[in-house]
XYZ file of C-alpha atoms in Angstrom:
210
model
C -152.266 -70.071 -143.161
C -150.575 -68.570 -140.092
C -148.284 -70.938 -138.237
C -147.453 -70.304 -134.578
C -144.559 -71.990 -132.829
C -145.562 -73.865 -129.680
C -143.230 -73.417 -126.716
C -142.939 -75.211 -123.411
C -143.786 -73.160 -120.268
C -140.090 -73.094 -119.352
C -139.492 -70.840 -122.367
C -141.558 -67.976 -120.917
C -138.449 -65.803 -120.544
C -137.962 -65.820 -124.314
C -141.342 -64.144 -124.888
C -141.892 -62.102 -121.724
C -139.478 -59.260 -120.835
C -138.679 -59.464 -117.123
C -137.552 -56.584 -114.910
C -134.150 -56.993 -113.311
C -134.455 -55.926 -109.679
C -131.503 -56.099 -107.323
C -132.594 -57.225 -103.847
C -130.256 -56.063 -101.098
C -130.308 -57.473 -97.585
C -128.113 -57.688 -94.526
C -127.625 -60.779 -92.367
C -128.005 -60.811 -88.604
C -124.184 -60.773 -88.511
C -124.125 -57.588 -90.601
C -122.954 -59.167 -93.867
C -124.365 -57.330 -96.896
C -125.932 -59.350 -99.716
C -127.223 -58.532 -103.215
C -129.036 -60.769 -105.689
C -130.770 -60.032 -109.018
C -134.389 -61.159 -109.387
C -136.582 -61.179 -112.488
C -139.880 -62.463 -111.043
C -140.886 -59.283 -109.207
C -144.291 -57.623 -109.328
C -146.500 -55.165 -107.427
C -149.645 -56.553 -105.817
C -152.277 -54.290 -107.384
C -152.427 -50.563 -106.873
C -151.199 -48.675 -104.858
C -147.959 -50.733 -104.628
C -147.911 -51.014 -100.848
C -147.202 -54.734 -101.313
C -144.648 -56.283 -103.654
C -144.106 -59.954 -104.501
C -140.850 -61.719 -105.311
C -140.622 -65.345 -106.447
C -137.475 -67.059 -105.195
C -135.777 -70.431 -105.173
C -135.831 -72.060 -101.749
C -132.077 -71.949 -101.213
C -130.916 -68.341 -101.406
C -128.913 -66.210 -98.973
C -131.359 -63.396 -99.766
C -134.262 -65.521 -98.533
C -132.342 -66.556 -95.400
C -131.638 -62.913 -94.570
C -135.248 -61.883 -95.138
C -136.489 -64.704 -92.912
C -134.094 -63.720 -90.125
C -134.296 -59.914 -90.283
C -137.657 -59.264 -91.958
C -136.133 -56.544 -94.154
C -134.995 -56.008 -97.737
C -134.638 -53.325 -100.408
C -135.897 -53.676 -103.977
C -133.469 -51.631 -106.083
C -134.481 -50.746 -109.640
C -131.510 -49.988 -111.837
C -130.873 -48.626 -115.309
C -129.375 -50.447 -118.272
C -125.881 -49.425 -117.153
C -126.203 -52.025 -114.365
C -126.306 -54.922 -116.856
C -122.712 -55.821 -116.021
C -123.644 -56.166 -112.329
C -126.114 -59.017 -112.863
C -123.584 -61.851 -113.022
C -121.368 -60.638 -110.126
C -124.422 -60.406 -107.847
C -125.882 -63.700 -109.111
C -122.779 -65.778 -108.472
C -122.827 -68.216 -105.563
C -120.226 -66.977 -103.103
C -119.856 -67.790 -99.394
C -122.628 -66.313 -97.262
C -120.076 -64.526 -95.079
C -118.628 -62.564 -98.023
C -119.770 -58.980 -98.618
C -121.463 -58.893 -102.025
C -121.335 -55.091 -102.266
C -117.543 -55.373 -102.240
C -117.547 -58.431 -104.524
C -119.681 -56.655 -107.155
C -117.976 -53.279 -106.770
C -121.141 -51.488 -105.645
C -121.697 -48.780 -103.033
C -124.481 -48.797 -100.494
C -127.167 -46.180 -100.076
C -128.376 -45.774 -96.507
C -132.028 -46.648 -95.998
C -134.476 -44.395 -94.148
C -136.804 -46.893 -92.422
C -134.884 -50.191 -92.269
C -131.339 -51.334 -91.562
C -130.765 -53.161 -94.866
C -128.958 -50.810 -97.277
C -129.938 -49.883 -100.813
C -127.583 -49.665 -103.804
C -126.167 -46.339 -105.011
C -126.648 -45.588 -108.684
C -130.122 -47.105 -108.959
C -133.101 -44.889 -109.744
C -135.676 -46.412 -107.342
C -135.355 -47.871 -103.856
C -138.245 -49.703 -102.188
C -137.521 -50.335 -98.522
C -139.599 -53.328 -97.484
C -140.580 -55.225 -94.386
C -141.563 -58.878 -94.689
C -145.351 -59.232 -94.863
C -145.768 -62.942 -95.531
C -144.085 -65.972 -97.114
C -146.055 -68.352 -99.330
C -144.170 -71.625 -99.554
C -144.597 -74.229 -102.275
C -142.530 -77.394 -102.898
C -140.200 -75.779 -105.443
C -140.405 -72.045 -104.739
C -141.380 -69.378 -102.234
C -143.259 -66.129 -102.784
C -141.918 -63.294 -100.652
C -144.540 -60.665 -99.927
C -143.039 -57.389 -98.756
C -144.731 -54.247 -97.488
C -143.144 -51.115 -98.946
C -142.499 -48.832 -95.969
C -140.442 -46.233 -97.853
C -140.311 -45.566 -101.595
C -137.661 -43.242 -102.992
C -136.896 -42.184 -106.556
C -134.000 -40.244 -108.067
C -135.002 -36.635 -108.776
C -133.491 -36.673 -112.245
C -135.912 -39.324 -113.537
C -139.133 -38.229 -111.793
C -141.407 -35.560 -113.209
C -143.884 -33.180 -111.598
C -146.723 -35.158 -113.203
C -145.830 -38.219 -111.136
C -144.289 -40.067 -114.084
C -140.899 -41.725 -114.124
C -139.141 -40.768 -117.368
C -138.158 -44.114 -118.869
C -135.872 -42.454 -121.408
C -133.784 -41.150 -118.502
C -134.171 -44.145 -116.197
C -133.652 -46.786 -118.921
C -135.032 -49.619 -116.690
C -132.919 -52.760 -116.898
C -134.880 -55.726 -118.252
C -134.049 -59.177 -119.547
C -135.296 -61.624 -122.146
C -134.037 -65.180 -122.100
C -132.904 -67.267 -125.028
C -131.511 -70.765 -125.452
C -128.016 -69.389 -124.957
C -128.680 -67.139 -121.949
C -129.842 -63.661 -120.967
C -130.285 -60.772 -123.378
C -130.625 -57.409 -121.640
C -132.935 -54.668 -122.860
C -134.909 -51.647 -121.694
C -138.271 -49.937 -122.403
C -139.370 -46.784 -124.206
C -142.391 -44.497 -124.346
C -144.698 -44.995 -127.342
C -146.602 -41.726 -127.003
C -149.914 -43.265 -125.939
C -151.725 -42.215 -122.736
C -154.974 -43.241 -121.028
C -156.125 -42.145 -117.552
C -156.847 -44.804 -114.918
C -160.342 -43.334 -114.694
C -161.154 -44.557 -118.222
C -161.504 -48.099 -116.862
C -164.200 -47.230 -114.328
C -167.917 -46.368 -114.556
C -168.573 -42.667 -115.133
C -164.827 -42.099 -115.526
C -164.148 -41.962 -111.784
C -160.970 -43.588 -110.459
C -161.646 -44.816 -106.875
C -157.970 -44.357 -105.992
C -157.572 -40.830 -107.397
C -157.744 -39.192 -103.968
C -155.052 -41.501 -102.627
C -152.581 -40.406 -105.320
C -153.027 -36.756 -104.387
C -152.662 -37.432 -100.651
C -149.497 -39.489 -101.109
C -147.851 -37.518 -103.900
C -144.629 -36.928 -101.947
C -143.162 -36.928 -98.456
Protein backbone atom coordinates (compact mmCIF):
# COMPACT_ATOMS: atom_id res chain seq x y z
CA UNK A 1 0.00 0.00 0.00
CA UNK A 2 1.41 3.38 -1.04
CA UNK A 3 1.00 6.12 1.53
CA UNK A 4 1.08 9.77 0.46
CA UNK A 5 1.58 12.60 2.91
CA UNK A 6 -1.16 15.23 2.79
CA UNK A 7 0.03 18.83 2.95
CA UNK A 8 -1.78 22.10 3.48
CA UNK A 9 -1.83 24.53 0.50
CA UNK A 10 0.60 26.80 2.36
CA UNK A 11 3.28 24.12 1.92
CA UNK A 12 3.33 24.48 -1.88
CA UNK A 13 6.87 25.89 -1.78
CA UNK A 14 8.16 22.61 -0.36
CA UNK A 15 7.01 20.67 -3.44
CA UNK A 16 7.16 23.25 -6.24
CA UNK A 17 10.52 24.82 -7.21
CA UNK A 18 10.01 28.56 -7.69
CA UNK A 19 12.14 30.86 -9.85
CA UNK A 20 13.88 33.67 -8.01
CA UNK A 21 13.44 36.83 -10.07
CA UNK A 22 14.83 40.15 -8.90
CA UNK A 23 12.43 42.99 -9.74
CA UNK A 24 14.15 46.35 -10.05
CA UNK A 25 12.30 49.65 -10.07
CA UNK A 26 12.94 53.33 -9.52
CA UNK A 27 10.70 55.69 -7.56
CA UNK A 28 9.46 59.01 -8.88
CA UNK A 29 12.17 60.57 -6.68
CA UNK A 30 14.83 58.48 -8.41
CA UNK A 31 15.45 56.02 -5.56
CA UNK A 32 16.43 52.57 -6.87
CA UNK A 33 14.71 49.50 -5.44
CA UNK A 34 15.22 45.73 -5.77
CA UNK A 35 13.09 42.89 -4.43
CA UNK A 36 13.19 39.11 -5.01
CA UNK A 37 9.97 37.44 -6.20
CA UNK A 38 9.19 33.74 -6.55
CA UNK A 39 5.64 33.88 -7.96
CA UNK A 40 6.56 34.98 -11.49
CA UNK A 41 5.27 33.45 -14.71
CA UNK A 42 4.84 34.20 -18.42
CA UNK A 43 1.28 34.55 -19.72
CA UNK A 44 1.31 31.95 -22.50
CA UNK A 45 3.52 32.14 -25.54
CA UNK A 46 5.13 34.35 -26.83
CA UNK A 47 6.01 35.94 -23.44
CA UNK A 48 4.90 39.45 -24.33
CA UNK A 49 3.07 39.53 -20.98
CA UNK A 50 4.46 38.45 -17.62
CA UNK A 51 2.64 38.11 -14.29
CA UNK A 52 3.99 38.73 -10.80
CA UNK A 53 2.05 38.00 -7.61
CA UNK A 54 2.84 40.47 -4.84
CA UNK A 55 1.82 41.35 -1.31
CA UNK A 56 -0.16 44.58 -1.14
CA UNK A 57 2.44 46.52 0.83
CA UNK A 58 5.68 46.57 -1.13
CA UNK A 59 7.89 49.45 -2.27
CA UNK A 60 8.21 47.60 -5.59
CA UNK A 61 4.44 47.75 -6.08
CA UNK A 62 4.32 51.44 -5.10
CA UNK A 63 7.01 52.25 -7.67
CA UNK A 64 5.27 50.27 -10.40
CA UNK A 65 1.97 52.01 -9.68
CA UNK A 66 3.61 55.44 -9.84
CA UNK A 67 6.01 54.98 -12.76
CA UNK A 68 4.48 52.10 -14.74
CA UNK A 69 7.91 50.50 -15.22
CA UNK A 70 9.98 47.61 -13.89
CA UNK A 71 12.68 45.13 -14.89
CA UNK A 72 12.46 41.38 -14.31
CA UNK A 73 16.06 40.25 -13.78
CA UNK A 74 16.83 36.53 -13.99
CA UNK A 75 19.99 35.61 -12.15
CA UNK A 76 22.22 32.58 -11.76
CA UNK A 77 22.83 30.54 -8.63
CA UNK A 78 25.70 32.86 -7.67
CA UNK A 79 23.05 35.46 -6.73
CA UNK A 80 21.70 33.31 -3.88
CA UNK A 81 23.45 35.52 -1.33
CA UNK A 82 21.62 38.58 -2.72
CA UNK A 83 18.13 37.31 -1.88
CA UNK A 84 18.10 38.31 1.78
CA UNK A 85 19.73 41.76 1.32
CA UNK A 86 17.14 42.66 -1.34
CA UNK A 87 14.26 41.14 0.65
CA UNK A 88 14.93 43.05 3.85
CA UNK A 89 12.55 45.86 4.78
CA UNK A 90 14.59 49.05 4.66
CA UNK A 91 13.38 52.66 4.38
CA UNK A 92 11.84 53.46 1.00
CA UNK A 93 14.27 56.34 0.52
CA UNK A 94 17.34 54.07 0.78
CA UNK A 95 19.04 52.87 -2.41
CA UNK A 96 18.76 49.07 -2.46
CA UNK A 97 21.41 48.67 -5.16
CA UNK A 98 23.91 50.17 -2.72
CA UNK A 99 22.47 48.26 0.25
CA UNK A 100 22.80 44.90 -1.56
CA UNK A 101 26.13 45.71 -3.20
CA UNK A 102 24.78 45.41 -6.75
CA UNK A 103 25.51 47.43 -9.88
CA UNK A 104 22.88 48.69 -12.27
CA UNK A 105 22.59 47.88 -15.94
CA UNK A 106 21.10 50.67 -18.03
CA UNK A 107 17.80 49.78 -19.68
CA UNK A 108 17.08 50.40 -23.36
CA UNK A 109 13.35 51.24 -23.38
CA UNK A 110 12.50 52.33 -19.81
CA UNK A 111 14.08 54.42 -17.07
CA UNK A 112 14.12 51.71 -14.38
CA UNK A 113 17.56 50.05 -14.36
CA UNK A 114 18.37 46.36 -14.58
CA UNK A 115 20.95 44.50 -12.46
CA UNK A 116 24.45 43.73 -13.77
CA UNK A 117 25.53 40.12 -13.52
CA UNK A 118 22.14 38.62 -14.35
CA UNK A 119 21.69 36.61 -17.54
CA UNK A 120 18.25 37.92 -18.63
CA UNK A 121 16.63 41.34 -18.38
CA UNK A 122 12.95 41.87 -19.21
CA UNK A 123 12.12 45.57 -19.40
CA UNK A 124 8.42 45.90 -18.69
CA UNK A 125 5.69 48.49 -18.77
CA UNK A 126 2.66 48.06 -16.52
CA UNK A 127 -0.21 46.45 -18.44
CA UNK A 128 -2.78 45.91 -15.70
CA UNK A 129 -3.18 45.29 -11.96
CA UNK A 130 -5.58 42.63 -10.68
CA UNK A 131 -6.34 43.35 -7.04
CA UNK A 132 -7.67 40.85 -4.53
CA UNK A 133 -8.13 41.27 -0.75
CA UNK A 134 -4.77 39.72 0.17
CA UNK A 135 -2.64 40.06 -2.96
CA UNK A 136 -2.21 41.83 -6.28
CA UNK A 137 -1.26 40.40 -9.67
CA UNK A 138 1.02 42.70 -11.64
CA UNK A 139 0.70 42.20 -15.37
CA UNK A 140 3.63 43.65 -17.29
CA UNK A 141 4.17 43.97 -21.03
CA UNK A 142 7.73 43.05 -22.01
CA UNK A 143 8.93 45.90 -24.23
CA UNK A 144 12.58 44.80 -24.40
CA UNK A 145 14.06 41.37 -23.71
CA UNK A 146 17.82 40.96 -23.47
CA UNK A 147 19.97 37.91 -22.75
CA UNK A 148 23.68 37.52 -22.05
CA UNK A 149 25.52 36.26 -25.14
CA UNK A 150 27.45 33.65 -23.19
CA UNK A 151 24.32 31.69 -22.24
CA UNK A 152 22.31 31.99 -25.48
CA UNK A 153 22.82 29.64 -28.41
CA UNK A 154 22.22 30.02 -32.13
CA UNK A 155 19.31 27.57 -31.85
CA UNK A 156 17.41 30.00 -29.64
CA UNK A 157 18.03 28.00 -26.46
CA UNK A 158 19.35 29.37 -23.21
CA UNK A 159 22.05 27.01 -21.92
CA UNK A 160 20.93 26.21 -18.38
CA UNK A 161 24.28 24.66 -17.52
CA UNK A 162 25.88 28.06 -18.14
CA UNK A 163 23.05 30.21 -16.80
CA UNK A 164 22.37 28.07 -13.70
CA UNK A 165 18.96 29.76 -13.06
CA UNK A 166 18.45 30.58 -9.39
CA UNK A 167 15.45 28.76 -7.92
CA UNK A 168 14.09 28.10 -4.46
CA UNK A 169 12.26 25.38 -2.58
CA UNK A 170 10.80 26.12 0.82
CA UNK A 171 10.97 23.99 3.92
CA UNK A 172 9.76 24.36 7.50
CA UNK A 173 13.02 26.08 8.38
CA UNK A 174 13.27 28.45 5.40
CA UNK A 175 14.49 28.69 1.81
CA UNK A 176 16.68 26.13 0.10
CA UNK A 177 18.22 27.39 -3.14
CA UNK A 178 18.69 25.20 -6.19
CA UNK A 179 18.99 25.33 -9.97
CA UNK A 180 17.91 23.27 -13.03
CA UNK A 181 19.66 21.00 -15.51
CA UNK A 182 19.06 19.56 -18.96
CA UNK A 183 17.86 15.94 -19.06
CA UNK A 184 18.57 15.32 -22.74
CA UNK A 185 14.94 15.11 -23.85
CA UNK A 186 13.54 17.29 -26.66
CA UNK A 187 10.13 17.68 -28.32
CA UNK A 188 9.15 20.36 -30.86
CA UNK A 189 6.22 22.67 -30.07
CA UNK A 190 4.65 21.44 -33.31
CA UNK A 191 4.17 17.95 -31.82
CA UNK A 192 1.24 19.28 -29.77
CA UNK A 193 -0.74 20.52 -32.77
CA UNK A 194 -2.75 18.82 -35.54
CA UNK A 195 -0.63 17.81 -38.53
CA UNK A 196 2.50 18.86 -36.63
CA UNK A 197 2.12 22.56 -37.45
CA UNK A 198 2.97 25.11 -34.75
CA UNK A 199 0.77 28.22 -35.29
CA UNK A 200 3.46 30.42 -33.73
CA UNK A 201 6.42 29.07 -35.72
CA UNK A 202 6.50 32.06 -38.07
CA UNK A 203 6.55 34.47 -35.15
CA UNK A 204 9.71 32.88 -33.71
CA UNK A 205 11.55 33.34 -36.99
CA UNK A 206 10.42 36.96 -37.38
CA UNK A 207 11.43 37.89 -33.84
CA UNK A 208 14.60 35.84 -33.51
CA UNK A 209 16.78 38.84 -32.63
CA UNK A 210 16.93 42.62 -32.81
